[in-house]
mmCIF file of C-alpha atoms in Angstrom:
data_model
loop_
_atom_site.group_PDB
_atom_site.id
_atom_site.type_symbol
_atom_site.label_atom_id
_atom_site.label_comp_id
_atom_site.label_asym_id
_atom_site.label_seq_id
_atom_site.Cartn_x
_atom_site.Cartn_y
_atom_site.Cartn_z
ATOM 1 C CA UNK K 1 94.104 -68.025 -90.645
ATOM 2 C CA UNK K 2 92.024 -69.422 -87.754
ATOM 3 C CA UNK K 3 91.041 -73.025 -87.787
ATOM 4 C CA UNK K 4 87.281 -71.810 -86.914
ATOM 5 C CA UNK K 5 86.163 -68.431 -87.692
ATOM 6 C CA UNK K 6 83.135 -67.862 -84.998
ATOM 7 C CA UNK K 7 82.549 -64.446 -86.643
ATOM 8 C CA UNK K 8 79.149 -63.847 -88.074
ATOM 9 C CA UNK K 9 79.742 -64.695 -91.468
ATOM 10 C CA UNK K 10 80.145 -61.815 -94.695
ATOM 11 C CA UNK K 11 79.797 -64.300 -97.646
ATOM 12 C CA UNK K 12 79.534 -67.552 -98.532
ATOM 13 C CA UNK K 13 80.813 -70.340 -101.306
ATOM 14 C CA UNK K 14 79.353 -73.183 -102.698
ATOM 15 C CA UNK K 15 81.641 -76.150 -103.173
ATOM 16 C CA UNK K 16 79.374 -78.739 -103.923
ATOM 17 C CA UNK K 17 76.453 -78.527 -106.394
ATOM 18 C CA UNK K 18 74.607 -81.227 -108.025
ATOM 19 C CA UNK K 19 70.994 -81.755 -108.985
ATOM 20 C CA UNK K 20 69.510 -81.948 -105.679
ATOM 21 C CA UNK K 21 71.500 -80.016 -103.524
ATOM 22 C CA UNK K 22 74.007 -77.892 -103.188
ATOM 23 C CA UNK K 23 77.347 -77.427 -100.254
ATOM 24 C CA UNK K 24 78.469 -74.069 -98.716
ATOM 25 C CA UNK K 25 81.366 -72.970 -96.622
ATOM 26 C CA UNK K 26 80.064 -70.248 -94.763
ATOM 27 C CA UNK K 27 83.409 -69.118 -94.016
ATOM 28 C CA UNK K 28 85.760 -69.708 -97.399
ATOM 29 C CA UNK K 29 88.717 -68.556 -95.499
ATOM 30 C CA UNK K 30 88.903 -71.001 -92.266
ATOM 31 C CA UNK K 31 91.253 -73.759 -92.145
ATOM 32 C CA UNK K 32 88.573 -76.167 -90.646
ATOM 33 C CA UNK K 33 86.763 -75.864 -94.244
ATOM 34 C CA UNK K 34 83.211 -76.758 -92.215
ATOM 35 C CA UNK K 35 80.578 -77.275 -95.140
ATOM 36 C CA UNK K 36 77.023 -77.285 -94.774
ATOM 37 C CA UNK K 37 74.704 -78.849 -97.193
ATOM 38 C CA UNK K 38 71.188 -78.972 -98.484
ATOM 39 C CA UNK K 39 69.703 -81.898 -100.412
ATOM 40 C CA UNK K 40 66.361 -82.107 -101.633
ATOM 41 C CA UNK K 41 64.179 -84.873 -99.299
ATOM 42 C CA UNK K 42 62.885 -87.860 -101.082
ATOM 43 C CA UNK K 43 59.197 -86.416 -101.834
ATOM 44 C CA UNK K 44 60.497 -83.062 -102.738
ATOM 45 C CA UNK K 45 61.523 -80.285 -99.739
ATOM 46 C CA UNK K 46 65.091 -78.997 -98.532
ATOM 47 C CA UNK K 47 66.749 -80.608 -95.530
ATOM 48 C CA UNK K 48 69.521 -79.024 -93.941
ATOM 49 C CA UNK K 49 72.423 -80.696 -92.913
ATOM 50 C CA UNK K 50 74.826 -79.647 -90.317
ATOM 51 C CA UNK K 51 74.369 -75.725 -91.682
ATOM 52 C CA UNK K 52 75.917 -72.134 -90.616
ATOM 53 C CA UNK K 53 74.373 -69.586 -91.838
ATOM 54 C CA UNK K 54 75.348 -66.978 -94.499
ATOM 55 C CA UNK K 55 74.265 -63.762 -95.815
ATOM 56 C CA UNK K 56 71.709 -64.343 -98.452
ATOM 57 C CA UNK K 57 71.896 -68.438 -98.062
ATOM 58 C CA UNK K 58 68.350 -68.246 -97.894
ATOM 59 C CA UNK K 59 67.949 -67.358 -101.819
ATOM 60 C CA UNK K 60 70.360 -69.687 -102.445
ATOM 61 C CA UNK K 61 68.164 -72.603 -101.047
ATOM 62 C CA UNK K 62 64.643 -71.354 -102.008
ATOM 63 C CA UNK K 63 66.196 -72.459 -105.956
ATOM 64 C CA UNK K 64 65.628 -76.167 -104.330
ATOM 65 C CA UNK K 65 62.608 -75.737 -102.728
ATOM 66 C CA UNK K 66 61.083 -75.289 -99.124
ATOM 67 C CA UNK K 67 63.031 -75.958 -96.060
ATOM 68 C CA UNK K 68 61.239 -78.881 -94.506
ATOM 69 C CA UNK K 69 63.587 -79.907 -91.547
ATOM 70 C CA UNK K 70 67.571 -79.457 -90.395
ATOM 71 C CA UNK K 71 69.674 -82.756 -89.544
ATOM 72 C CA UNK K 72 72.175 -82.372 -86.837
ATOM 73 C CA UNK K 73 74.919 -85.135 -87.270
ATOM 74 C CA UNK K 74 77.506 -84.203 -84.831
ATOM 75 C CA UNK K 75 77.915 -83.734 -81.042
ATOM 76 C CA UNK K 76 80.374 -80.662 -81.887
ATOM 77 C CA UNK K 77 78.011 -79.590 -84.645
ATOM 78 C CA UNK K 78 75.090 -77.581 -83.660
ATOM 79 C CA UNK K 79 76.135 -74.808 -85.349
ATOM 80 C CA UNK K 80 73.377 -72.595 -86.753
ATOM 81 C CA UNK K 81 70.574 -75.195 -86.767
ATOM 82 C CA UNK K 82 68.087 -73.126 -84.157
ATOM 83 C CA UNK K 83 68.582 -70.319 -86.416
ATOM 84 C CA UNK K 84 67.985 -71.870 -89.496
ATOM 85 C CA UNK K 85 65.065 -74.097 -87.749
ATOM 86 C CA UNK K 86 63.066 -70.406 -86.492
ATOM 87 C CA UNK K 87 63.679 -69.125 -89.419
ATOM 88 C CA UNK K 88 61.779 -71.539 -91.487
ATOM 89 C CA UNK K 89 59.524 -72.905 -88.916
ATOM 90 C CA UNK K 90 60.573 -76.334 -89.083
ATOM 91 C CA UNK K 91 61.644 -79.037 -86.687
ATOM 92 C CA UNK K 92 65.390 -80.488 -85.724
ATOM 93 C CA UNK K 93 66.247 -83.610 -86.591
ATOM 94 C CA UNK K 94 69.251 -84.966 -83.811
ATOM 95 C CA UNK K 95 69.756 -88.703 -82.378
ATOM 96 C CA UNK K 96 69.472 -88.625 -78.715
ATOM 97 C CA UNK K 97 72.424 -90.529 -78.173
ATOM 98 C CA UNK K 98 74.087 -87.086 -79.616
ATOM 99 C CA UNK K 99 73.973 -85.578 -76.258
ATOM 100 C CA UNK K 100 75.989 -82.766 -76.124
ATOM 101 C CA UNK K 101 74.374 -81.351 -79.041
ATOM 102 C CA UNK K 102 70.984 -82.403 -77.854
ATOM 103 C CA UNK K 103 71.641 -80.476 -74.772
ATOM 104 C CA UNK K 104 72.555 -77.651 -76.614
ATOM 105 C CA UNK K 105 69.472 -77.511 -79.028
ATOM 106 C CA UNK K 106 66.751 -74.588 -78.052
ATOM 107 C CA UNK K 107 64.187 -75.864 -81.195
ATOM 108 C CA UNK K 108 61.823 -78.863 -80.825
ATOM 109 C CA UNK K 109 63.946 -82.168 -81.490
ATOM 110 C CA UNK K 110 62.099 -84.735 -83.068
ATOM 111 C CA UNK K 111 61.805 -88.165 -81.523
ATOM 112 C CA UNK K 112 64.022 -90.433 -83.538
ATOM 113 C CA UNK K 113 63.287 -92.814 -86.369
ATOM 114 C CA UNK K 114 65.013 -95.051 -88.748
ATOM 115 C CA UNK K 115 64.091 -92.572 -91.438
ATOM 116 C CA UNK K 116 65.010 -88.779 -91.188
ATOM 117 C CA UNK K 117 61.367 -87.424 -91.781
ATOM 118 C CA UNK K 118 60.980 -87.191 -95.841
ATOM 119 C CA UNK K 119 64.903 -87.204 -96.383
ATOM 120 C CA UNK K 120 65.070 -90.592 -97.137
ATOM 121 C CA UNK K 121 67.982 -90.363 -95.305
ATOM 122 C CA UNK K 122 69.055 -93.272 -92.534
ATOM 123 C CA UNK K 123 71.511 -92.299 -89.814
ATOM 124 C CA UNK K 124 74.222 -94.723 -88.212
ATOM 125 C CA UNK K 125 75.716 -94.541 -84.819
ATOM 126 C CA UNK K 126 79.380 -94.133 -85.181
ATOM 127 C CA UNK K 127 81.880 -94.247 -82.142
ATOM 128 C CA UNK K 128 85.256 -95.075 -83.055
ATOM 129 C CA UNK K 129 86.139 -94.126 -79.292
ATOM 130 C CA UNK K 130 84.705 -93.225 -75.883
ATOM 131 C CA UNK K 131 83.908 -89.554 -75.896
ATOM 132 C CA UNK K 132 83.242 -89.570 -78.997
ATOM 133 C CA UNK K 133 79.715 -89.238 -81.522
ATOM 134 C CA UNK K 134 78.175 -88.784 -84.541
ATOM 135 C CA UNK K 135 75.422 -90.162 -87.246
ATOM 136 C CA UNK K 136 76.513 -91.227 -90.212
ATOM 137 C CA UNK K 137 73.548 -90.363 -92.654
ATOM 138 C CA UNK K 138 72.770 -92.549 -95.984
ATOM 139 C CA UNK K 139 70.050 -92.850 -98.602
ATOM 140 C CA UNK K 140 70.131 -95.688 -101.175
ATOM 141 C CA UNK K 141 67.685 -94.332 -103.840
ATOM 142 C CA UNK K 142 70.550 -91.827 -104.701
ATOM 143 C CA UNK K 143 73.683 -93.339 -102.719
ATOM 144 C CA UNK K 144 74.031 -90.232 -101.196
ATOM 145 C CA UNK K 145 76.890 -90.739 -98.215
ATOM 146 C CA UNK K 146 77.087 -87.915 -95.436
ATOM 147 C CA UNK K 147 80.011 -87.742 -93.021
ATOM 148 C CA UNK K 148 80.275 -85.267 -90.503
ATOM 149 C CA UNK K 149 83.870 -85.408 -89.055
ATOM 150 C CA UNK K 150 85.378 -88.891 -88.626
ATOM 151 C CA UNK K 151 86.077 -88.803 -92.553
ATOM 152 C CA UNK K 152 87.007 -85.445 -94.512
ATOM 153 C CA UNK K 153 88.893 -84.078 -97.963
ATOM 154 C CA UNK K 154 90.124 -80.878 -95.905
ATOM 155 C CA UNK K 155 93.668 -80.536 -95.854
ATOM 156 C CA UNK K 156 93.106 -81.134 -91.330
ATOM 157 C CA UNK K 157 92.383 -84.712 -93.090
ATOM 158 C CA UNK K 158 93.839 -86.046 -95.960
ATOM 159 C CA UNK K 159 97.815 -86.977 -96.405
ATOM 160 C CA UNK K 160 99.465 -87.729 -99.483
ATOM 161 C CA UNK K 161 97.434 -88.685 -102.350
ATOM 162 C CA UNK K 162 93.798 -89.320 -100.509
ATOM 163 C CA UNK K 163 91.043 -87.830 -101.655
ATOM 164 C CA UNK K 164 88.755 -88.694 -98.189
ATOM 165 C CA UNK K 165 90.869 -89.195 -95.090
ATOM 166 C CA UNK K 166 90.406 -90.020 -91.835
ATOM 167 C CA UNK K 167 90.181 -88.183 -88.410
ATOM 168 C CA UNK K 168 93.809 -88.426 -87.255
ATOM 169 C CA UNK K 169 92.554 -90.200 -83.854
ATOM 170 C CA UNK K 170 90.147 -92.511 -85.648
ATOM 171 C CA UNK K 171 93.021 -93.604 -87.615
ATOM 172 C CA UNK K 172 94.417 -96.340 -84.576
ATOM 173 C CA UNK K 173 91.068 -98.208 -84.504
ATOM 174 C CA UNK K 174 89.314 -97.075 -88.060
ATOM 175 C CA UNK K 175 85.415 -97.310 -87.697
ATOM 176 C CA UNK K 176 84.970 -99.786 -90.989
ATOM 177 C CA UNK K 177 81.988 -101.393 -89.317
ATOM 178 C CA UNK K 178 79.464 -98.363 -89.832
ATOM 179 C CA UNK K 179 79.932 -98.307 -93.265
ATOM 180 C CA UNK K 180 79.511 -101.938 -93.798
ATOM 181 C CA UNK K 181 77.009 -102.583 -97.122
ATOM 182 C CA UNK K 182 77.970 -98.702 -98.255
ATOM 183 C CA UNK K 183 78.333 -98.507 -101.682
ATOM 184 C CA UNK K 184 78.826 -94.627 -102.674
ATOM 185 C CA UNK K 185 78.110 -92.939 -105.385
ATOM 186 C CA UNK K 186 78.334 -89.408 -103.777
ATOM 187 C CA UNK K 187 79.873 -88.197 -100.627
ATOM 188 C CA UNK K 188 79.375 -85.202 -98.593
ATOM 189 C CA UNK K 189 81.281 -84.443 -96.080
ATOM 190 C CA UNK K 190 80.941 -82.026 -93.098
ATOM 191 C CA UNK K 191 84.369 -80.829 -93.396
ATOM 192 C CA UNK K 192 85.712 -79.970 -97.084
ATOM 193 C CA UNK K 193 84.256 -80.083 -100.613
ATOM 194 C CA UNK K 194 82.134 -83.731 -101.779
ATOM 195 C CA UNK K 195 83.351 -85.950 -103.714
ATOM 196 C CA UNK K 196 81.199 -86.687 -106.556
ATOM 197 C CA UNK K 197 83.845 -89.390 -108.851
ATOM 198 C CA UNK K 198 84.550 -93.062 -108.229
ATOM 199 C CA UNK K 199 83.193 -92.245 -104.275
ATOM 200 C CA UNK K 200 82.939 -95.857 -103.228
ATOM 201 C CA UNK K 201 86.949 -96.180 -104.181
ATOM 202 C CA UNK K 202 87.971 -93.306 -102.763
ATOM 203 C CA UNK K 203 85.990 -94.469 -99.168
ATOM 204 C CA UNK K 204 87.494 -98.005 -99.424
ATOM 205 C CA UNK K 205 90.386 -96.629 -99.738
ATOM 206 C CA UNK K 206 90.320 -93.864 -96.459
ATOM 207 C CA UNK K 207 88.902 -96.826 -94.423
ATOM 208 C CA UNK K 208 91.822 -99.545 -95.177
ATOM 209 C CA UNK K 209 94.755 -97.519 -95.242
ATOM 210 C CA UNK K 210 94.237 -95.115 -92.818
ATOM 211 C CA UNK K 211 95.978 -96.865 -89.551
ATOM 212 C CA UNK K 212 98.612 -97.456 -92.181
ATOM 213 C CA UNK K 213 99.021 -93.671 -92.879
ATOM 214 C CA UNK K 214 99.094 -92.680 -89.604
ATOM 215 C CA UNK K 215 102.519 -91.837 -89.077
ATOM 216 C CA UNK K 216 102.600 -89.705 -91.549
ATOM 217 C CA UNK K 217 99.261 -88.512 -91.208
ATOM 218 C CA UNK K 218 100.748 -87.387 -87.293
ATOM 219 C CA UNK K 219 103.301 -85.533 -89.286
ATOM 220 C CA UNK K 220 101.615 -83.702 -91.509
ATOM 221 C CA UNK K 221 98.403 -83.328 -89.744
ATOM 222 C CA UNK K 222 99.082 -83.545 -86.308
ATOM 223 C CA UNK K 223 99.278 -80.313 -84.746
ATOM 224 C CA UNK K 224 96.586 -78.617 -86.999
ATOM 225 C CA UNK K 225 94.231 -81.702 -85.565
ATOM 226 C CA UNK K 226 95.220 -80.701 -82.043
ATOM 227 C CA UNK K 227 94.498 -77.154 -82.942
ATOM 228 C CA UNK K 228 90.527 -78.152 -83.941
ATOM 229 C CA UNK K 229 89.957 -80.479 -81.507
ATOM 230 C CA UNK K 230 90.877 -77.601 -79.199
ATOM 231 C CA UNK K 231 88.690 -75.049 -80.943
ATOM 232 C CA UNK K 232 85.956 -77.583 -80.996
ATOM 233 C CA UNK K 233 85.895 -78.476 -77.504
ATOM 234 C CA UNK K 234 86.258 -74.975 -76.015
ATOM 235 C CA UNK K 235 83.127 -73.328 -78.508
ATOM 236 C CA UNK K 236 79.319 -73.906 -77.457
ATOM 237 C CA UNK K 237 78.734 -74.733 -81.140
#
C-alpha cells in the first residue's frame, strides 16, 4: 500500500460530514490518509481546503453550494488546487510566506488578509522548525479548527490511545504557541478523518504529551514518517 498514491484518482470517500461541510479521501486506500475538505464560507459559498480531486466530487460539493475560493494550507500541499480553482473560476487563497507552494501555484493567488475572503476563516503561521510551513486556519463563529500536517488522527500520527497526534518531528519542540486561545469544538485535519467529540480535549491533550510520547511514537511511527516525508519531498505536489 503506498504512503501516497499520485494516480489519478477512481473514487472517492467521505470521512467527515457535518452541516456545513463535508471531508474526502480521494484515495481511500493510501497510507498517508490525505483528506480534503469543503466548508461552507461564513455568508454562504464552498471553500476548498487543501483538495485532490475525485471523480464526480463536483456533485458532491454543488449539495453545499457554489465554490467561491480554494485555501492552500501547506507548503507540501498544493495538490489539486489549480484544477479545482479553473474549474470553478475562482481565486487561490495561499500565505506568501508558504513559498514552495506559492511557487508552485499556476492560478491567481490572492494577496493575503487576516480573513480568508468570506470563509470566516483566520490562518496562523506555524513553524515548529526551520524548513518547515504551514497555516493553521480557525473560525470562532463555529470553532471550526483546520490542521494541515503538524497534527493528524492517521495511523502515520497517533500512538497509543490519541485520538490527534503529533508530527513525529514536531514532537521534540511541540508548536503549543499557535494554538494559544483555541478552544475546539471541531477539528479537521489534512491528514485522517475530523474529530467532531470533546475536540478541545483531545488537542490539549496531542499538544502536552506529545514530546512525552515520543519514544514510542519513534517506534511505532518512525519509519512510516520517514517514508512520507520522503514521498513528500520528492513529488511537485
Amino acid at each position: 500500500m503506498p504512503i501516497y498514491d499520485r494516480r489519478p484518482a477512481s473514487e472517492y470517500e467521505v470521512v467527515d460530514r457535518w452541516d456545513d461541510g463535508i471531508g474526502w479521501l480521494a484515495h481511500p486506500n493510501e497510507t498517508g490518509r490525505r483528506t480534503s475538505h469543503a466548508v461552507v464560507g461564513e455568508n454562504d459559498g464552498v471553500w476548498l481546503i487543501d483538495p485532490i480531486d475525485a471523480p464526480r466530487i463536483d456533485k458532491e460539493l454543488s449539495t453545499l453550494g457554489d465554490v467561491h475560493g480554494v485555501i492552500v494550507c501547506s507548503n507540501y500541499h498544493v495538490r489539486d488546487a489549480d484544477v479545482f480553482a479553473a474549474r470553478h473560476d475562482v481565486p487561490v487563497y495561499c500565505p506568501p510566506w508558504l513559498s514552495r507552494a506559492t511557487s508552485q501555484l499556476d492560478a491567481p493567488i490572492e494577496p493575503e488578509t487576516s480573513t480568508v475572503g468570506t470563509s470566516g476563516f483566520e490562518l496562523r503561521r506555524c513553524r515548529p522548525f526551520p524548513g518547515w510551513s504551514e497555516a493553521i486556519a480557525y473560525r470562532g463563529f463555529d470553532e471550526t479548527l483546520y490542521v494541515p500536517d503538524v497534527l493528524g488522527t492517521s495511523s502515520l500520527f497517533t500512538v497509543g490511545e490519541e485520538r490527534l497526534g503529533m508530527y513525529l518531528l514536531c514532537r521534540f519542540a511541540p508548536p503549543r504557541a499557535v494554538f494559544e486561545g483555541l478552544s475546539p469544538q471541531r477539528i479537521l485535519v489534512g491528514h485522517g478523518q475530523g474529530i467532531f467529540e470533546n475536540a478541545s480535549p483531545a488537542l490539549r491533550t496531542a499538544l502536552d504529551g506529545a514530546r512525552h510520547r515520543l519514544p514510542a511514537a519513534l517506534r511505532s511511527n518512525g519509519w512510516g514518517q520517514i517514508r512520507a516525508l520522503t514521498a513528500a519531498l520528492g513529488e511537485r505536489r
